[in-house]
Structures are given as C-alpha cells and as structure tokens.
PDB file of C-alpha atoms in Angstrom:
ATOM      1  CA  MET A  97      10.112 -26.783 -12.453  1.00 65.00           C
ATOM      2  CA  ASP A  98       6.759 -27.931 -13.764  1.00 80.00           C
ATOM      3  CA  LEU A  99       4.496 -25.115 -14.919  1.00 86.00           C
ATOM      4  CA  VAL A 100       1.764 -26.561 -12.426  1.00 88.00           C
ATOM      5  CA  TYR A 101       4.027 -25.785  -9.459  1.00 88.00           C
ATOM      6  CA  VAL A 102       4.893 -22.452 -10.858  1.00 90.00           C
ATOM      7  CA  ILE A 103       1.294 -21.593 -11.132  1.00 92.00           C
ATOM      8  CA  LEU A 104       0.577 -22.743  -7.503  1.00 92.00           C
ATOM      9  CA  VAL A 105       3.532 -20.505  -6.292  1.00 92.00           C
ATOM     10  CA  ALA A 106       1.999 -17.683  -8.418  1.00 93.00           C
ATOM     11  CA  LEU A 107      -1.393 -17.988  -6.858  1.00 95.00           C
ATOM     12  CA  LEU A 108      -0.034 -18.241  -3.364  1.00 95.00           C
ATOM     13  CA  ILE A 109       1.899 -14.878  -4.116  1.00 95.00           C
ATOM     14  CA  ILE A 110      -1.382 -13.289  -5.378  1.00 96.00           C
ATOM     15  CA  ALA A 111      -3.331 -14.538  -2.357  1.00 96.00           C
ATOM     16  CA  ILE A 112      -1.018 -13.091   0.167  1.00 95.00           C
ATOM     17  CA  GLU A 113      -0.710  -9.687  -1.701  1.00 96.00           C
ATOM     18  CA  TRP A 114      -4.554  -9.869  -1.869  1.00 95.00           C
ATOM     19  CA  VAL A 115      -4.998 -10.557   1.917  1.00 96.00           C
ATOM     20  CA  LEU A 116      -2.425  -7.683   2.699  1.00 95.00           C
ATOM     21  CA  TRP A 117      -4.339  -5.241   0.546  1.00 95.00           C
ATOM     22  CA  HIS A 118      -7.578  -6.366   1.849  1.00 94.00           C
ATOM     23  CA  LEU A 119      -6.595  -5.725   5.283  1.00 94.00           C
ATOM     24  CA  PHE A 120      -5.050  -2.262   4.441  1.00 94.00           C
ATOM     25  CA  VAL A 121      -8.579  -1.351   2.823  1.00 92.00           C
ATOM     26  CA  SER A 122     -10.519  -2.531   5.762  1.00 92.00           C
ATOM     27  CA  LYS A 123      -8.169  -0.655   8.300  1.00 91.00           C
ATOM     28  CA  SER A 124      -8.070   2.652   6.211  1.00 89.00           C
ATOM     29  CA  LYS A 125     -11.710   3.184   6.455  1.00 86.00           C
ATOM     30  CA  GLY A 126     -12.174   6.480   8.211  1.00 81.00           C
ATOM     31  CA  LEU A 127      -8.725   7.678   7.289  1.00 83.00           C
ATOM     32  CA  ILE A 128      -8.041  10.680   5.064  1.00 77.00           C
ATOM     33  CA  PHE A 129      -5.853  10.112   1.888  1.00 77.00           C
ATOM     34  CA  PRO A 130      -4.379  12.831  -0.058  1.00 72.00           C
ATOM     35  CA  LEU A 131      -6.008  14.568  -3.097  1.00 66.00           C
ATOM     36  CA  GLU A 132      -3.779  15.233  -5.995  1.00 57.00           C
ATOM     37  CA  THR A 133      -3.897  18.999  -5.049  1.00 55.00           C
ATOM     38  CA  ASP A 134      -2.991  18.446  -1.303  1.00 58.00           C
ATOM     39  CA  GLU A 135       0.137  20.187  -0.450  1.00 56.00           C
ATOM     40  CA  SER A 136       0.997  17.246   1.951  1.00 56.00           C
ATOM     41  CA  SER A 137       4.428  15.596   1.372  1.00 55.00           C
ATOM     42  CA  PHE A 138       2.612  12.471   1.121  1.00 63.00           C
ATOM     43  CA  ARG A 139       0.238  13.689  -1.720  1.00 67.00           C
ATOM     44  CA  VAL A 140       1.615  11.106  -4.097  1.00 71.00           C
ATOM     45  CA  ALA A 141      -0.249   8.373  -2.142  1.00 76.00           C
ATOM     46  CA  THR A 142      -3.664   8.908  -3.453  1.00 80.00           C
ATOM     47  CA  PRO A 143      -6.029   5.871  -3.354  1.00 83.00           C
ATOM     48  CA  ILE A 144      -5.672   5.226  -7.006  1.00 85.00           C
ATOM     49  CA  ARG A 145      -1.860   5.258  -6.764  1.00 87.00           C
ATOM     50  CA  LEU A 146      -1.861   3.059  -3.803  1.00 89.00           C
ATOM     51  CA  ARG A 147      -3.774   0.481  -5.599  1.00 91.00           C
ATOM     52  CA  LEU A 148      -1.547   0.804  -8.631  1.00 92.00           C
ATOM     53  CA  PHE A 149       1.298   0.326  -6.287  1.00 92.00           C
ATOM     54  CA  ALA A 150      -0.134  -2.850  -4.933  1.00 94.00           C
ATOM     55  CA  ILE A 151      -0.666  -4.254  -8.481  1.00 95.00           C
ATOM     56  CA  ALA A 152       2.720  -3.383  -9.619  1.00 94.00           C
ATOM     57  CA  HIS A 153       4.431  -4.817  -6.487  1.00 95.00           C
ATOM     58  CA  THR A 154       2.445  -8.111  -7.086  1.00 95.00           C
ATOM     59  CA  ALA A 155       3.546  -8.263 -10.739  1.00 95.00           C
ATOM     60  CA  PHE A 156       7.264  -7.528  -9.749  1.00 94.00           C
ATOM     61  CA  LEU A 157       7.265 -10.425  -7.330  1.00 94.00           C
ATOM     62  CA  LEU A 158       5.349 -12.814  -9.785  1.00 94.00           C
ATOM     63  CA  THR A 159       7.847 -12.017 -12.538  1.00 93.00           C
ATOM     64  CA  LEU A 160      10.933 -12.418 -10.398  1.00 91.00           C
ATOM     65  CA  ILE A 161       9.874 -15.645  -8.567  1.00 91.00           C
ATOM     66  CA  CYS A 162       8.079 -17.270 -11.593  1.00 90.00           C
ATOM     67  CA  SER A 163      10.968 -16.607 -13.978  1.00 89.00           C
ATOM     68  CA  ALA A 164      13.637 -17.887 -11.547  1.00 87.00           C
ATOM     69  CA  LEU A 165      11.474 -21.081 -10.879  1.00 87.00           C
ATOM     70  CA  LEU A 166      10.856 -21.655 -14.853  1.00 84.00           C
ATOM     71  CA  PHE A 167      14.312 -20.710 -16.173  1.00 77.00           C
ATOM     72  CA  ARG A 168      16.873 -21.084 -13.456  1.00 71.00           C
ATOM     73  CA  TRP A 169      15.462 -24.215 -11.793  1.00 69.00           C
TER      74      TRP A 169
ATOM     75  CA  MET B 283       0.632  28.878   8.112  1.00 43.00           C
ATOM     76  CA  VAL B 284      -0.365  25.576   6.700  1.00 45.00           C
ATOM     77  CA  ILE B 285      -3.409  25.981   4.574  1.00 40.00           C
ATOM     78  CA  PRO B 286      -4.553  22.800   2.937  1.00 42.00           C
ATOM     79  CA  VAL B 287      -6.013  22.860  -0.516  1.00 47.00           C
ATOM     80  CA  ARG B 288      -8.876  20.545   0.448  1.00 55.00           C
ATOM     81  CA  THR B 289     -11.962  22.237   1.745  1.00 55.00           C
ATOM     82  CA  ARG B 290     -11.701  23.112   5.482  1.00 53.00           C
ATOM     83  CA  GLY B 291     -14.359  21.740   7.855  1.00 54.00           C
ATOM     84  CA  THR B 292     -15.809  19.317   5.649  1.00 61.00           C
ATOM     85  CA  THR B 293     -13.477  16.413   5.441  1.00 74.00           C
ATOM     86  CA  GLU B 294     -14.802  13.375   7.312  1.00 78.00           C
ATOM     87  CA  PHE B 295     -12.759  10.902   9.329  1.00 81.00           C
ATOM     88  CA  GLN B 296     -13.283   8.481  12.120  1.00 79.00           C
ATOM     89  CA  GLY B 297     -13.856   9.880  15.599  1.00 80.00           C
ATOM     90  CA  LYS B 298     -14.986  13.231  14.193  1.00 80.00           C
ATOM     91  CA  TYR B 299     -17.752  14.925  16.077  1.00 82.00           C
ATOM     92  CA  PRO B 300     -20.419  16.808  13.846  1.00 80.00           C
ATOM     93  CA  GLU B 301     -19.773  19.961  15.204  1.00 82.00           C
ATOM     94  CA  GLU B 302     -15.808  19.797  14.607  1.00 87.00           C
ATOM     95  CA  GLN B 303     -14.245  21.345  11.774  1.00 87.00           C
ATOM     96  CA  PHE B 304     -11.285  19.913   9.934  1.00 87.00           C
ATOM     97  CA  GLN B 305      -8.169  22.198   9.886  1.00 89.00           C
ATOM     98  CA  PHE B 306      -5.285  19.961   8.467  1.00 88.00           C
ATOM     99  CA  TYR B 307      -3.945  16.477   8.658  1.00 89.00           C
ATOM    100  CA  PHE B 308      -0.499  14.775   8.269  1.00 90.00           C
ATOM    101  CA  ARG B 309       1.199  11.566   8.288  1.00 91.00           C
ATOM    102  CA  GLN B 310       4.846  10.795   9.523  1.00 93.00           C
ATOM    103  CA  HIS B 311       7.704  11.876   7.344  1.00 92.00           C
ATOM    104  CA  TRP B 312       8.934   9.761   4.447  1.00 91.00           C
ATOM    105  CA  ILE B 313      12.161   9.202   6.323  1.00 93.00           C
ATOM    106  CA  ARG B 314      10.420   6.635   8.692  1.00 93.00           C
ATOM    107  CA  LEU B 315      10.309   4.433   5.610  1.00 93.00           C
ATOM    108  CA  PHE B 316      14.003   4.956   4.775  1.00 94.00           C
ATOM    109  CA  MET B 317      15.540   2.276   7.054  1.00 94.00           C
ATOM    110  CA  PRO B 318      12.959  -0.372   6.102  1.00 95.00           C
ATOM    111  CA  PHE B 319      13.671   0.407   2.461  1.00 95.00           C
ATOM    112  CA  ALA B 320      17.292   0.561   2.611  1.00 96.00           C
ATOM    113  CA  ARG B 321      17.181  -2.800   4.613  1.00 95.00           C
ATOM    114  CA  MET B 322      15.096  -4.271   1.928  1.00 95.00           C
ATOM    115  CA  ILE B 323      17.501  -3.267  -0.770  1.00 95.00           C
ATOM    116  CA  LEU B 324      20.577  -4.394   1.009  1.00 96.00           C
ATOM    117  CA  ILE B 325      19.106  -7.751   1.791  1.00 95.00           C
ATOM    118  CA  THR B 326      17.851  -8.131  -1.816  1.00 93.00           C
ATOM    119  CA  ALA B 327      21.407  -7.177  -2.958  1.00 94.00           C
ATOM    120  CA  ILE B 328      23.082  -9.574  -0.648  1.00 93.00           C
ATOM    121  CA  ILE B 329      20.992 -12.557  -1.590  1.00 90.00           C
ATOM    122  CA  ALA B 330      20.975 -11.893  -5.154  1.00 88.00           C
ATOM    123  CA  THR B 331      24.727 -11.822  -5.072  1.00 90.00           C
ATOM    124  CA  MET B 332      24.980 -14.890  -3.050  1.00 86.00           C
ATOM    125  CA  GLY B 333      22.400 -16.746  -5.146  1.00 82.00           C
ATOM    126  CA  TYR B 334      24.329 -15.945  -8.320  1.00 82.00           C
ATOM    127  CA  PHE B 335      27.485 -17.385  -7.075  1.00 83.00           C
ATOM    128  CA  LEU B 336      25.960 -20.429  -5.261  1.00 78.00           C
ATOM    129  CA  VAL B 337      23.693 -21.269  -8.168  1.00 72.00           C
ATOM    130  CA  GLU B 338      26.302 -20.885 -10.727  1.00 71.00           C
ATOM    131  CA  LEU B 339      28.972 -22.534  -8.760  1.00 68.00           C
ATOM    132  CA  SER B 340      26.716 -25.549  -7.513  1.00 60.00           C
ATOM    133  CA  PHE B 341      25.467 -26.447 -11.086  1.00 55.00           C
ATOM    134  CA  ALA B 342      27.929 -29.029 -11.569  1.00 46.00           C
ATOM    135  CA  SER B 343      27.404 -30.607  -8.223  1.00 58.00           C
ATOM    136  CA  GLY B 344      23.860 -31.863  -8.791  1.00 63.00           C
ATOM    137  CA  THR B 345      20.339 -30.601  -9.042  1.00 70.00           C
ATOM    138  CA  GLY B 346      19.232 -31.271  -5.311  1.00 75.00           C
ATOM    139  CA  SER B 347      21.525 -28.491  -3.617  1.00 77.00           C
ATOM    140  CA  ARG B 348      20.754 -26.200  -6.530  1.00 79.00           C
ATOM    141  CA  HIS B 349      17.004 -26.544  -6.045  1.00 83.00           C
ATOM    142  CA  ILE B 350      17.417 -26.055  -2.255  1.00 83.00           C
ATOM    143  CA  VAL B 351      19.533 -22.954  -2.791  1.00 83.00           C
ATOM    144  CA  ILE B 352      16.988 -21.428  -5.289  1.00 86.00           C
ATOM    145  CA  ILE B 353      14.067 -22.037  -2.981  1.00 88.00           C
ATOM    146  CA  MET B 354      16.012 -20.623  -0.084  1.00 88.00           C
ATOM    147  CA  ILE B 355      16.834 -17.447  -1.851  1.00 90.00           C
ATOM    148  CA  LEU B 356      13.341 -16.793  -3.259  1.00 91.00           C
ATOM    149  CA  LEU B 357      11.866 -17.468   0.039  1.00 93.00           C
ATOM    150  CA  ILE B 358      14.049 -14.795   1.797  1.00 93.00           C
ATOM    151  CA  PHE B 359      13.404 -12.449  -1.174  1.00 93.00           C
ATOM    152  CA  ALA B 360       9.775 -12.887  -0.897  1.00 94.00           C
ATOM    153  CA  ILE B 361       9.638 -12.288   2.881  1.00 95.00           C
ATOM    154  CA  VAL B 362      11.911  -9.321   2.540  1.00 95.00           C
ATOM    155  CA  GLN B 363       9.652  -7.738   0.049  1.00 95.00           C
ATOM    156  CA  LEU B 364       6.439  -8.439   1.867  1.00 95.00           C
ATOM    157  CA  GLU B 365       7.995  -7.128   5.096  1.00 95.00           C
ATOM    158  CA  PHE B 366       8.692  -3.811   3.243  1.00 95.00           C
ATOM    159  CA  LEU B 367       5.071  -3.830   2.013  1.00 95.00           C
ATOM    160  CA  ILE B 368       3.700  -4.159   5.455  1.00 96.00           C
ATOM    161  CA  HIS B 369       5.820  -1.304   6.616  1.00 95.00           C
ATOM    162  CA  PHE B 370       4.338   0.742   3.878  1.00 94.00           C
ATOM    163  CA  TYR B 371       0.953   0.027   4.652  1.00 94.00           C
ATOM    164  CA  ASN B 372       1.524   0.571   8.387  1.00 94.00           C
ATOM    165  CA  HIS B 373       3.025   3.928   7.505  1.00 93.00           C
ATOM    166  CA  CYS B 374      -0.129   4.811   5.484  1.00 91.00           C
ATOM    167  CA  LEU B 375      -2.440   3.827   8.480  1.00 93.00           C
ATOM    168  CA  TYR B 376      -0.884   6.334  10.905  1.00 93.00           C
ATOM    169  CA  MET B 377      -2.288   9.759  10.798  1.00 91.00           C
ATOM    170  CA  VAL B 378      -3.030  12.965  12.896  1.00 93.00           C
ATOM    171  CA  VAL B 379      -5.955  14.996  12.357  1.00 92.00           C
ATOM    172  CA  VAL B 380      -6.366  18.465  13.655  1.00 92.00           C
ATOM    173  CA  THR B 381      -9.726  20.274  13.874  1.00 92.00           C
ATOM    174  CA  ASP B 382     -10.792  23.450  15.488  1.00 90.00           C
ATOM    175  CA  ARG B 383     -11.375  21.551  18.688  1.00 91.00           C
ATOM    176  CA  ARG B 384      -9.173  18.730  19.053  1.00 92.00           C
ATOM    177  CA  ILE B 385      -6.091  16.865  18.006  1.00 94.00           C
ATOM    178  CA  HIS B 386      -6.824  13.161  16.967  1.00 93.00           C
ATOM    179  CA  ARG B 387      -3.887  10.601  16.609  1.00 93.00           C
ATOM    180  CA  ILE B 388      -5.059   7.590  14.747  1.00 93.00           C
ATOM    181  CA  LYS B 389      -2.430   4.717  14.958  1.00 93.00           C
ATOM    182  CA  LYS B 390      -3.275   1.675  13.197  1.00 93.00           C
ATOM    183  CA  THR B 391      -1.320  -1.440  11.875  1.00 93.00           C
ATOM    184  CA  LEU B 392      -2.350  -4.236   9.559  1.00 92.00           C
ATOM    185  CA  PHE B 393      -2.482  -6.888  12.443  1.00 91.00           C
ATOM    186  CA  ILE B 394      -2.062  -5.597  15.790  1.00 92.00           C
ATOM    187  CA  THR B 395      -2.899  -2.138  16.734  1.00 92.00           C
ATOM    188  CA  ASP B 396      -5.831   0.108  16.220  1.00 92.00           C
ATOM    189  CA  ASP B 397      -5.564   3.080  18.588  1.00 92.00           C
ATOM    190  CA  GLN B 398      -6.981   6.478  18.568  1.00 92.00           C
ATOM    191  CA  GLN B 399      -6.051   9.245  21.069  1.00 92.00           C
ATOM    192  CA  SER B 400      -7.947  12.693  20.998  1.00 92.00           C
ATOM    193  CA  ILE B 401      -7.119  15.596  23.275  1.00 92.00           C
ATOM    194  CA  ASP B 402      -9.107  18.903  23.402  1.00 92.00           C
ATOM    195  CA  LEU B 403      -7.262  21.962  22.170  1.00 93.00           C
ATOM    196  CA  TRP B 404      -8.613  24.184  25.065  1.00 91.00           C
ATOM    197  CA  VAL B 405      -7.092  21.864  27.748  1.00 91.00           C
ATOM    198  CA  ILE B 406      -3.544  21.942  26.390  1.00 93.00           C
ATOM    199  CA  GLN B 407      -1.097  23.541  28.575  1.00 93.00           C
ATOM    200  CA  ASP B 408       2.175  23.150  26.878  1.00 92.00           C
ATOM    201  CA  ILE B 409       3.253  22.263  23.327  1.00 94.00           C
ATOM    202  CA  VAL B 410       6.773  21.322  22.969  1.00 95.00           C
ATOM    203  CA  LYS B 411       8.734  21.085  19.513  1.00 95.00           C
ATOM    204  CA  SER B 412      11.915  19.146  19.116  1.00 95.00           C
ATOM    205  CA  GLN B 413      14.394  18.990  16.413  1.00 95.00           C
ATOM    206  CA  HIS B 414      17.668  17.492  17.146  1.00 94.00           C
ATOM    207  CA  GLY B 415      20.554  16.665  14.773  1.00 94.00           C
ATOM    208  CA  ILE B 416      21.615  17.562  11.183  1.00 95.00           C
ATOM    209  CA  ILE B 417      18.951  15.176   9.372  1.00 93.00           C
ATOM    210  CA  GLN B 418      16.031  16.554  11.418  1.00 94.00           C
ATOM    211  CA  ASN B 419      16.854  20.162  10.765  1.00 94.00           C
ATOM    212  CA  THR B 420      17.758  19.611   6.954  1.00 94.00           C
ATOM    213  CA  LEU B 421      14.676  17.651   6.328  1.00 93.00           C
ATOM    214  CA  ARG B 422      12.507  19.717   8.611  1.00 93.00           C
ATOM    215  CA  PHE B 423      10.805  17.038  10.529  1.00 94.00           C
ATOM    216  CA  GLY B 424      10.767  16.767  14.373  1.00 95.00           C
ATOM    217  CA  SER B 425       8.649  15.806  17.495  1.00 96.00           C
ATOM    218  CA  LEU B 426       5.849  17.555  19.311  1.00 95.00           C
ATOM    219  CA  ARG B 427       4.970  16.751  22.802  1.00 95.00           C
ATOM    220  CA  VAL B 428       1.466  18.200  23.744  1.00 94.00           C
ATOM    221  CA  GLU B 429       0.795  18.139  27.320  1.00 93.00           C
ATOM    222  CA  ALA B 430      -2.469  18.681  29.078  1.00 90.00           C
ATOM    223  CA  GLN B 431      -3.254  18.255  32.722  1.00 85.00           C
ATOM    224  CA  GLU B 432      -3.919  14.588  32.645  1.00 86.00           C
ATOM    225  CA  SER B 433      -2.907  13.697  29.029  1.00 88.00           C
ATOM    226  CA  LEU B 434       0.274  13.541  27.081  1.00 92.00           C
ATOM    227  CA  LEU B 435       0.356  13.220  23.268  1.00 93.00           C
ATOM    228  CA  ARG B 436       3.797  12.487  21.639  1.00 94.00           C
ATOM    229  CA  LEU B 437       3.984  12.941  17.778  1.00 94.00           C
ATOM    230  CA  HIS B 438       7.053  11.705  16.271  1.00 94.00           C
ATOM    231  CA  PHE B 439       8.593  12.456  12.652  1.00 94.00           C
ATOM    232  CA  ILE B 440       6.347  15.166  11.864  1.00 94.00           C
ATOM    233  CA  PRO B 441       6.816  16.658   8.594  1.00 92.00           C
ATOM    234  CA  GLN B 442       7.311  20.775   8.454  1.00 92.00           C
ATOM    235  CA  VAL B 443       7.237  20.646  12.308  1.00 94.00           C
ATOM    236  CA  GLY B 444       7.834  24.207  12.580  1.00 94.00           C
ATOM    237  CA  LYS B 445       4.780  25.135  10.599  1.00 93.00           C
ATOM    238  CA  LYS B 446       2.592  22.460  12.273  1.00 93.00           C
ATOM    239  CA  TYR B 447       3.738  23.955  15.743  1.00 95.00           C
ATOM    240  CA  GLU B 448       2.876  27.465  14.958  1.00 95.00           C
ATOM    241  CA  GLU B 449      -0.763  26.555  13.546  1.00 93.00           C
ATOM    242  CA  LEU B 450      -1.280  24.194  16.899  1.00 94.00           C
ATOM    243  CA  MET B 451      -0.474  27.299  18.899  1.00 94.00           C
ATOM    244  CA  HIS B 452      -2.714  29.484  16.810  1.00 94.00           C
ATOM    245  CA  LEU B 453      -5.761  27.009  16.995  1.00 94.00           C
ATOM    246  CA  ARG B 454      -5.112  26.431  20.588  1.00 94.00           C
ATOM    247  CA  GLU B 455      -5.572  30.120  21.397  1.00 93.00           C
ATOM    248  CA  LYS B 456      -8.802  30.275  19.149  1.00 92.00           C
ATOM    249  CA  ALA B 457     -10.106  27.232  21.024  1.00 92.00           C
ATOM    250  CA  ARG B 458      -9.483  28.791  24.266  1.00 91.00           C
ATOM    251  CA  HIS B 459     -11.062  32.042  23.324  1.00 90.00           C
ATOM    252  CA  TRP B 460     -14.146  30.091  22.109  1.00 87.00           C
ATOM    253  CA  TYR B 461     -14.408  27.907  25.280  1.00 87.00           C
ATOM    254  CA  ILE B 462     -14.137  31.158  27.586  1.00 88.00           C
ATOM    255  CA  GLN B 463     -16.821  32.756  25.566  1.00 86.00           C
ATOM    256  CA  HIS B 464     -18.907  29.651  25.599  1.00 81.00           C
ATOM    257  CA  GLN B 465     -18.499  29.266  29.400  1.00 80.00           C
ATOM    258  CA  SER B 466     -19.609  32.792  30.084  1.00 80.00           C
ATOM    259  CA  ALA B 467     -22.519  33.096  27.395  1.00 77.00           C
ATOM    260  CA  HIS B 468     -23.690  29.505  27.943  1.00 72.00           C
ATOM    261  CA  PRO B 469     -23.104  27.981  31.112  1.00 68.00           C
ATOM    262  CA  SER B 470     -25.272  24.934  30.739  1.00 61.00           C
ATOM    263  CA  GLY B 471     -26.065  24.803  26.951  1.00 53.00           C
ATOM    264  CA  SER B 472     -24.357  24.714  23.758  1.00 51.00           C
ATOM    265  CA  ALA B 473     -22.721  27.382  21.653  1.00 48.00           C
ATOM    266  CA  PRO B 474     -21.603  27.782  17.984  1.00 47.00           C
ATOM    267  CA  HIS B 475     -18.205  26.242  16.961  1.00 49.00           C
ATOM    268  CA  PRO B 476     -15.532  28.758  16.429  1.00 48.00           C
ATOM    269  CA  THR B 477     -15.216  29.933  12.912  1.00 44.00           C
ATOM    270  CA  THR B 478     -11.880  29.820  11.020  1.00 40.00           C
TER     271      THR B 478
END
C-alpha cells in the first residue's frame, strides 16, 4: 500500500485514541486516582501509568496495523 | 479495618461538602474487566488465525480479494481493541467515595452516563452484604445493598467487601452518634463534624 495511505490510517488511529483519552481526562475531573502508596487493589492505575498505557496502546495499534498494510498488502 | 495511606479528610472529589472528611474510596473489582479482556483476546486470536489462512491461501487468487480480507481483518481488530479500551476507561470512571457523613457513588462513562448518588450515613437503615459463588468468595468481592427510608444504593463488584462492610457499619454508628448529639445540642444551628 502507498505510504501516503498508511500515514493517513496512522493519523486516524492517533486521532481516535486522542479523542478517547481527551474524553477520559475531561470526565475524570473530580475523581480520585490512586497514589503509588495506596492499599487499593487498583493502585497500579495512577494518572501517570494511565497516560503511559494510552500511549502504549496507541503504539501497539499503529505498529500492527501499519506493518500489516505496508508488508502484507 | 480499611486504613488508606492517603491522608484522611483532605482528599477532594466532586460533590464533596467542605465539612465532610474523606475516609476511603474504591473502584469495582478487576474481575469486571475480565470478560471484556477475554473477549478481546479471543476475537483477536480468531481473526489472526482466519487472517493467516485467508491471506496466505488467497495469495494466488489475485490482489483484490486479498486487499478486502486484509482491510476487514484490520478493521475488526481495531474495533475490538478500541472497544476494550473504552471498557477500561469506563471502569476507571466508576468510583465510590465514603466520607464521615455520606456515601457517594460516582458513575460515569465516556459517552453516555454521568451520574452521582449520595446517601447520608445516619439515615441508613440496613446494609446488606452479598457474596455468592466460589469466584466471589475466592476473590473476596461482592455486593452491598445500602437501604435508607426513601433511598436504595446498590454497589456491585466491591473489592474486599467484608472490610468495606465493617467500615461502613462503624462509620454509620459514628455518624448516627454525631447526628443525635447535633440534634440535642444545636437544634437549629450547625455543629462540628465528627472526628475520626
């Protein structure tokens, strides 16, 4: 597949992930998120780790989809 | 007893009154995400297997069908992944906060829901804990039904439900004691909030 179309697909994925993250951030205002020292079973989901998870998920989607379009088309 | 490491009383959240003191909070048990995660893994595995056989086998039959198959597979894969991501975000947006005066249930989703229900501790009549089945008892999660005269608050997939139940009972008694003292000492004014 042409590199231009692959770039467009990549931008679409990034846009969707950004929209979902932005919605999540706006909805989570006023909520409590765990500190690293919390005893909660959800303590791994600190704000920084959630942001890293979103970035990692985006990178995962981009890698698989773009490599499939480039090398298996 | 549940003793959060964060400082009691100072944590702010939406719907908190100035005189309330934060006690603890929790989200639903991680088991709530297990089925969406398992569904995502299963569908990804199925379409990866189907994609391998269809793409490899259809290589000789022309590029048109191959392209269509690849697009369909990638589309399904992306939808499944984004669906799980939305489930995860929605899981993070559901929270129950307990203060020395109220129980607040904040329930939000990314697109549709934005609810908050609060119930005063001193009006609570019954707190019913439910843990049914091997999984709930092994993983120590369950449900709480908090009943007041005109309100009912149902909380499901509560982690460490036994500890939460005991803590709520304890806080309810303290809140009732404070309310009775407040009524007798200050019939028409305000009184200091109960100390922990």
